[in-house]
């Protein structure tokens, strides 16, 4: 029986390509702003593109923050993608303005310090041995990134049970993480071909 997945529509995100990619790996997918459906689906995907503050404004306007947090508390899987991952952290800083995030993972999102920003294109990911998302993905596999801001790995993440995968572009940053039912990617699995499909299938297997 297919697992039900909601792609949360809060006014930001690569919704249709995410919908197609998750459906490709066998889920019954719906794009919706209906919070009741988001709460009861087997899996919830939180996408996001653009500015951190704008994404948080969309989440707040919809009232989705408590629904996402309650899913995590209840052991119901959530997957964040791109800025949808960033807003899971404590806060994000853009152009000197700090915006409070959902606080479900410890850390802050700040500008990448690199010779070329945005970080746009294919890059490899260093997966921890116990990563669920990265299971079965060979070393050197590339994923598609488009971003200028990122979360920095820190000791608080490990202490909280957040298993971080990293990529380096100018400096190491959080490319993905696993934390019990909460998982996320900075890159776009829906734009990452077969590697992205493997990752999404890994996530679907947790539902």
mmCIF file of C-alpha atoms in Angstrom:
data_model
loop_
_atom_site.group_PDB
_atom_site.id
_atom_site.type_symbol
_atom_site.label_atom_id
_atom_site.label_comp_id
_atom_site.label_asym_id
_atom_site.label_seq_id
_atom_site.Cartn_x
_atom_site.Cartn_y
_atom_site.Cartn_z
ATOM 1 C CA UNK A 1 0.000 0.000 0.000
ATOM 2 C CA UNK A 2 1.402 3.417 -1.000
ATOM 3 C CA UNK A 3 2.448 5.802 1.737
ATOM 4 C CA UNK A 4 0.737 9.209 1.780
ATOM 5 C CA UNK A 5 3.027 12.239 1.487
ATOM 6 C CA UNK A 6 2.016 15.886 1.671
ATOM 7 C CA UNK A 7 4.163 18.555 0.024
ATOM 8 C CA UNK A 8 3.417 21.601 2.159
ATOM 9 C CA UNK A 9 2.278 24.590 0.098
ATOM 10 C CA UNK A 10 2.985 27.703 2.146
ATOM 11 C CA UNK A 11 3.740 29.954 -0.820
ATOM 12 C CA UNK A 12 7.376 28.975 -1.365
ATOM 13 C CA UNK A 13 9.098 25.998 -2.894
ATOM 14 C CA UNK A 14 9.710 23.896 -5.934
ATOM 15 C CA UNK A 15 6.358 22.226 -5.423
ATOM 16 C CA UNK A 16 5.570 20.411 -8.641
ATOM 17 C CA UNK A 17 9.026 19.003 -9.267
ATOM 18 C CA UNK A 18 9.124 17.819 -5.660
ATOM 19 C CA UNK A 19 5.703 16.236 -6.146
ATOM 20 C CA UNK A 20 6.836 14.393 -9.274
ATOM 21 C CA UNK A 21 10.076 13.208 -7.660
ATOM 22 C CA UNK A 22 8.365 11.796 -4.562
ATOM 23 C CA UNK A 23 5.644 10.166 -6.676
ATOM 24 C CA UNK A 24 8.381 8.612 -8.822
ATOM 25 C CA UNK A 25 9.619 6.575 -5.857
ATOM 26 C CA UNK A 26 6.172 5.204 -5.105
ATOM 27 C CA UNK A 27 4.349 7.584 -2.759
ATOM 28 C CA UNK A 28 0.786 8.856 -2.975
ATOM 29 C CA UNK A 29 1.558 12.592 -3.081
ATOM 30 C CA UNK A 30 -0.562 15.696 -2.601
ATOM 31 C CA UNK A 31 0.510 19.351 -2.726
ATOM 32 C CA UNK A 32 -1.648 21.239 -0.254
ATOM 33 C CA UNK A 33 -1.842 24.034 2.320
ATOM 34 C CA UNK A 34 -4.354 21.988 4.342
ATOM 35 C CA UNK A 35 -2.770 21.650 7.780
ATOM 36 C CA UNK A 36 -5.061 18.783 8.795
ATOM 37 C CA UNK A 37 -3.778 16.773 5.848
ATOM 38 C CA UNK A 38 -0.207 17.816 6.657
ATOM 39 C CA UNK A 39 -0.675 16.595 10.220
ATOM 40 C CA UNK A 40 -2.027 13.148 9.363
ATOM 41 C CA UNK A 41 0.003 12.227 6.254
ATOM 42 C CA UNK A 42 2.531 9.418 6.607
ATOM 43 C CA UNK A 43 5.250 11.853 5.522
ATOM 44 C CA UNK A 44 5.462 15.647 5.267
ATOM 45 C CA UNK A 45 7.839 17.448 2.898
ATOM 46 C CA UNK A 46 8.670 21.083 3.701
ATOM 47 C CA UNK A 47 10.188 22.659 0.557
ATOM 48 C CA UNK A 48 11.562 26.173 0.248
ATOM 49 C CA UNK A 49 13.361 28.508 -2.139
ATOM 50 C CA UNK A 50 14.450 32.129 -1.877
ATOM 51 C CA UNK A 51 14.904 34.122 1.310
ATOM 52 C CA UNK A 52 14.850 32.610 4.799
ATOM 53 C CA UNK A 53 12.702 35.437 6.177
ATOM 54 C CA UNK A 54 10.169 35.106 3.374
ATOM 55 C CA UNK A 55 9.867 31.360 3.920
ATOM 56 C CA UNK A 56 9.369 31.823 7.655
ATOM 57 C CA UNK A 57 6.757 34.504 6.944
ATOM 58 C CA UNK A 58 4.894 31.995 4.772
ATOM 59 C CA UNK A 59 5.126 29.305 7.456
ATOM 60 C CA UNK A 60 3.875 31.747 10.096
ATOM 61 C CA UNK A 61 1.032 33.064 7.929
ATOM 62 C CA UNK A 62 -0.210 29.526 7.344
ATOM 63 C CA UNK A 63 0.263 28.577 10.984
ATOM 64 C CA UNK A 64 2.348 25.579 9.927
ATOM 65 C CA UNK A 65 5.120 25.833 12.511
ATOM 66 C CA UNK A 66 3.205 24.119 15.353
ATOM 67 C CA UNK A 67 2.026 21.384 12.976
ATOM 68 C CA UNK A 68 5.592 20.601 11.888
ATOM 69 C CA UNK A 69 6.822 20.664 15.489
ATOM 70 C CA UNK A 70 3.992 18.424 16.683
ATOM 71 C CA UNK A 71 4.733 15.887 13.947
ATOM 72 C CA UNK A 72 8.329 15.708 15.136
ATOM 73 C CA UNK A 73 7.245 15.329 18.773
ATOM 74 C CA UNK A 74 4.784 12.594 17.784
ATOM 75 C CA UNK A 75 7.356 10.652 15.753
ATOM 76 C CA UNK A 76 5.798 11.444 12.358
ATOM 77 C CA UNK A 77 8.421 11.866 9.588
ATOM 78 C CA UNK A 78 9.277 15.282 8.146
ATOM 79 C CA UNK A 79 11.690 16.051 5.286
ATOM 80 C CA UNK A 80 12.957 19.605 4.704
ATOM 81 C CA UNK A 81 14.436 20.616 1.340
ATOM 82 C CA UNK A 82 16.723 23.621 0.649
ATOM 83 C CA UNK A 83 15.343 26.633 2.557
ATOM 84 C CA UNK A 84 12.818 24.152 3.938
ATOM 85 C CA UNK A 85 15.814 22.611 5.688
ATOM 86 C CA UNK A 86 17.255 25.957 6.773
ATOM 87 C CA UNK A 87 14.106 27.056 8.606
ATOM 88 C CA UNK A 88 14.284 23.923 10.771
ATOM 89 C CA UNK A 89 17.318 25.464 12.523
ATOM 90 C CA UNK A 90 17.195 28.026 15.315
ATOM 91 C CA UNK A 91 17.637 31.118 13.161
ATOM 92 C CA UNK A 92 18.801 32.559 9.877
ATOM 93 C CA UNK A 93 20.728 35.759 9.197
ATOM 94 C CA UNK A 94 20.442 37.549 5.857
ATOM 95 C CA UNK A 95 21.837 41.031 5.185
ATOM 96 C CA UNK A 96 22.306 41.631 8.911
ATOM 97 C CA UNK A 97 18.723 40.697 9.777
ATOM 98 C CA UNK A 98 18.197 37.681 12.052
ATOM 99 C CA UNK A 99 14.963 35.716 11.643
ATOM 100 C CA UNK A 100 13.840 33.124 14.155
ATOM 101 C CA UNK A 101 13.448 29.631 12.699
ATOM 102 C CA UNK A 102 11.462 26.643 13.920
ATOM 103 C CA UNK A 103 14.181 25.593 16.365
ATOM 104 C CA UNK A 104 13.886 21.868 15.643
ATOM 105 C CA UNK A 105 17.636 21.488 14.990
ATOM 106 C CA UNK A 106 20.412 23.429 16.752
ATOM 107 C CA UNK A 107 22.347 25.951 14.707
ATOM 108 C CA UNK A 108 22.178 29.120 12.648
ATOM 109 C CA UNK A 109 22.028 29.714 8.899
ATOM 110 C CA UNK A 110 24.462 32.353 7.642
ATOM 111 C CA UNK A 111 26.017 33.438 4.378
ATOM 112 C CA UNK A 112 28.499 31.059 2.768
ATOM 113 C CA UNK A 113 32.082 32.320 2.847
ATOM 114 C CA UNK A 114 33.317 31.188 -0.561
ATOM 115 C CA UNK A 115 35.032 32.670 -3.626
ATOM 116 C CA UNK A 116 31.849 32.188 -5.646
ATOM 117 C CA UNK A 117 28.367 32.707 -4.194
ATOM 118 C CA UNK A 118 25.760 31.436 -4.808
ATOM 119 C CA UNK A 119 26.910 27.838 -4.661
ATOM 120 C CA UNK A 120 25.198 26.624 -7.798
ATOM 121 C CA UNK A 121 25.692 23.236 -9.416
ATOM 122 C CA UNK A 122 26.777 19.714 -8.570
ATOM 123 C CA UNK A 123 28.801 18.768 -5.514
ATOM 124 C CA UNK A 124 29.590 15.666 -3.492
ATOM 125 C CA UNK A 125 28.334 14.936 0.018
ATOM 126 C CA UNK A 126 30.259 13.350 2.886
ATOM 127 C CA UNK A 127 27.671 11.122 4.568
ATOM 128 C CA UNK A 128 28.004 9.820 8.127
ATOM 129 C CA UNK A 129 28.041 6.035 8.387
ATOM 130 C CA UNK A 130 24.656 5.906 10.118
ATOM 131 C CA UNK A 131 22.813 8.230 7.721
ATOM 132 C CA UNK A 132 19.426 6.923 6.619
ATOM 133 C CA UNK A 133 19.144 9.414 3.762
ATOM 134 C CA UNK A 134 22.589 8.535 2.414
ATOM 135 C CA UNK A 135 22.220 4.752 2.692
ATOM 136 C CA UNK A 136 23.446 2.943 -0.417
ATOM 137 C CA UNK A 137 24.713 6.118 -2.091
ATOM 138 C CA UNK A 138 28.333 5.616 -3.238
ATOM 139 C CA UNK A 139 31.076 8.048 -2.170
ATOM 140 C CA UNK A 140 31.607 10.744 -4.771
ATOM 141 C CA UNK A 141 27.948 10.875 -5.812
ATOM 142 C CA UNK A 142 26.944 14.404 -6.739
ATOM 143 C CA UNK A 143 23.805 16.325 -5.814
ATOM 144 C CA UNK A 144 22.449 19.621 -7.143
ATOM 145 C CA UNK A 145 22.830 22.737 -4.968
ATOM 146 C CA UNK A 146 21.530 26.289 -5.406
ATOM 147 C CA UNK A 147 22.061 28.485 -2.325
ATOM 148 C CA UNK A 148 23.994 31.382 -0.831
ATOM 149 C CA UNK A 149 23.363 30.580 2.842
ATOM 150 C CA UNK A 150 23.948 27.444 4.875
ATOM 151 C CA UNK A 151 24.041 26.018 8.383
ATOM 152 C CA UNK A 152 27.408 25.442 10.043
ATOM 153 C CA UNK A 153 28.115 22.051 11.639
ATOM 154 C CA UNK A 154 28.506 22.322 15.410
ATOM 155 C CA UNK A 155 28.872 20.173 18.524
ATOM 156 C CA UNK A 156 25.331 20.951 19.689
ATOM 157 C CA UNK A 157 23.962 19.104 16.675
ATOM 158 C CA UNK A 158 25.813 15.921 17.576
ATOM 159 C CA UNK A 159 24.757 16.285 21.211
ATOM 160 C CA UNK A 160 21.125 16.552 20.080
ATOM 161 C CA UNK A 161 21.401 13.423 17.939
ATOM 162 C CA UNK A 162 21.496 15.309 14.637
ATOM 163 C CA UNK A 163 23.672 13.244 12.283
ATOM 164 C CA UNK A 164 25.145 15.722 9.819
ATOM 165 C CA UNK A 165 26.332 15.177 6.259
ATOM 166 C CA UNK A 166 28.646 17.887 4.948
ATOM 167 C CA UNK A 167 29.738 19.487 1.700
ATOM 168 C CA UNK A 168 32.523 22.010 1.216
ATOM 169 C CA UNK A 169 32.147 25.143 -0.877
ATOM 170 C CA UNK A 170 34.632 27.652 0.477
ATOM 171 C CA UNK A 171 33.925 26.162 3.913
ATOM 172 C CA UNK A 172 32.192 23.023 5.229
ATOM 173 C CA UNK A 173 28.434 23.333 5.697
ATOM 174 C CA UNK A 174 25.467 21.118 6.530
ATOM 175 C CA UNK A 175 24.406 19.443 3.293
ATOM 176 C CA UNK A 176 21.870 17.111 4.932
ATOM 177 C CA UNK A 177 20.966 15.637 8.279
ATOM 178 C CA UNK A 178 19.140 12.770 9.945
ATOM 179 C CA UNK A 179 17.549 13.189 13.362
ATOM 180 C CA UNK A 180 15.098 10.427 14.224
ATOM 181 C CA UNK A 181 11.941 11.419 12.291
ATOM 182 C CA UNK A 182 13.289 14.811 11.187
ATOM 183 C CA UNK A 183 15.486 14.736 8.091
ATOM 184 C CA UNK A 184 16.554 17.375 5.603
ATOM 185 C CA UNK A 185 18.733 18.294 2.630
ATOM 186 C CA UNK A 186 20.290 21.591 1.584
ATOM 187 C CA UNK A 187 20.560 20.304 -1.981
ATOM 188 C CA UNK A 188 17.580 19.530 -4.207
ATOM 189 C CA UNK A 189 16.967 15.753 -4.412
ATOM 190 C CA UNK A 190 14.219 16.409 -6.944
ATOM 191 C CA UNK A 191 16.847 17.927 -9.265
ATOM 192 C CA UNK A 192 19.549 15.350 -8.533
ATOM 193 C CA UNK A 193 18.555 12.538 -10.898
ATOM 194 C CA UNK A 194 18.951 8.932 -9.799
ATOM 195 C CA UNK A 195 20.928 9.900 -6.685
ATOM 196 C CA UNK A 196 18.091 12.117 -5.542
ATOM 197 C CA UNK A 197 15.593 9.343 -6.269
ATOM 198 C CA UNK A 198 17.619 6.933 -4.118
ATOM 199 C CA UNK A 199 17.614 9.423 -1.266
ATOM 200 C CA UNK A 200 13.867 9.998 -1.534
ATOM 201 C CA UNK A 201 13.288 6.237 -1.622
ATOM 202 C CA UNK A 202 15.401 5.947 1.527
ATOM 203 C CA UNK A 203 13.204 8.539 3.201
ATOM 204 C CA UNK A 204 10.008 6.852 1.976
ATOM 205 C CA UNK A 205 11.256 3.681 3.589
ATOM 206 C CA UNK A 206 11.083 5.378 7.003
ATOM 207 C CA UNK A 207 7.364 6.139 6.729
#
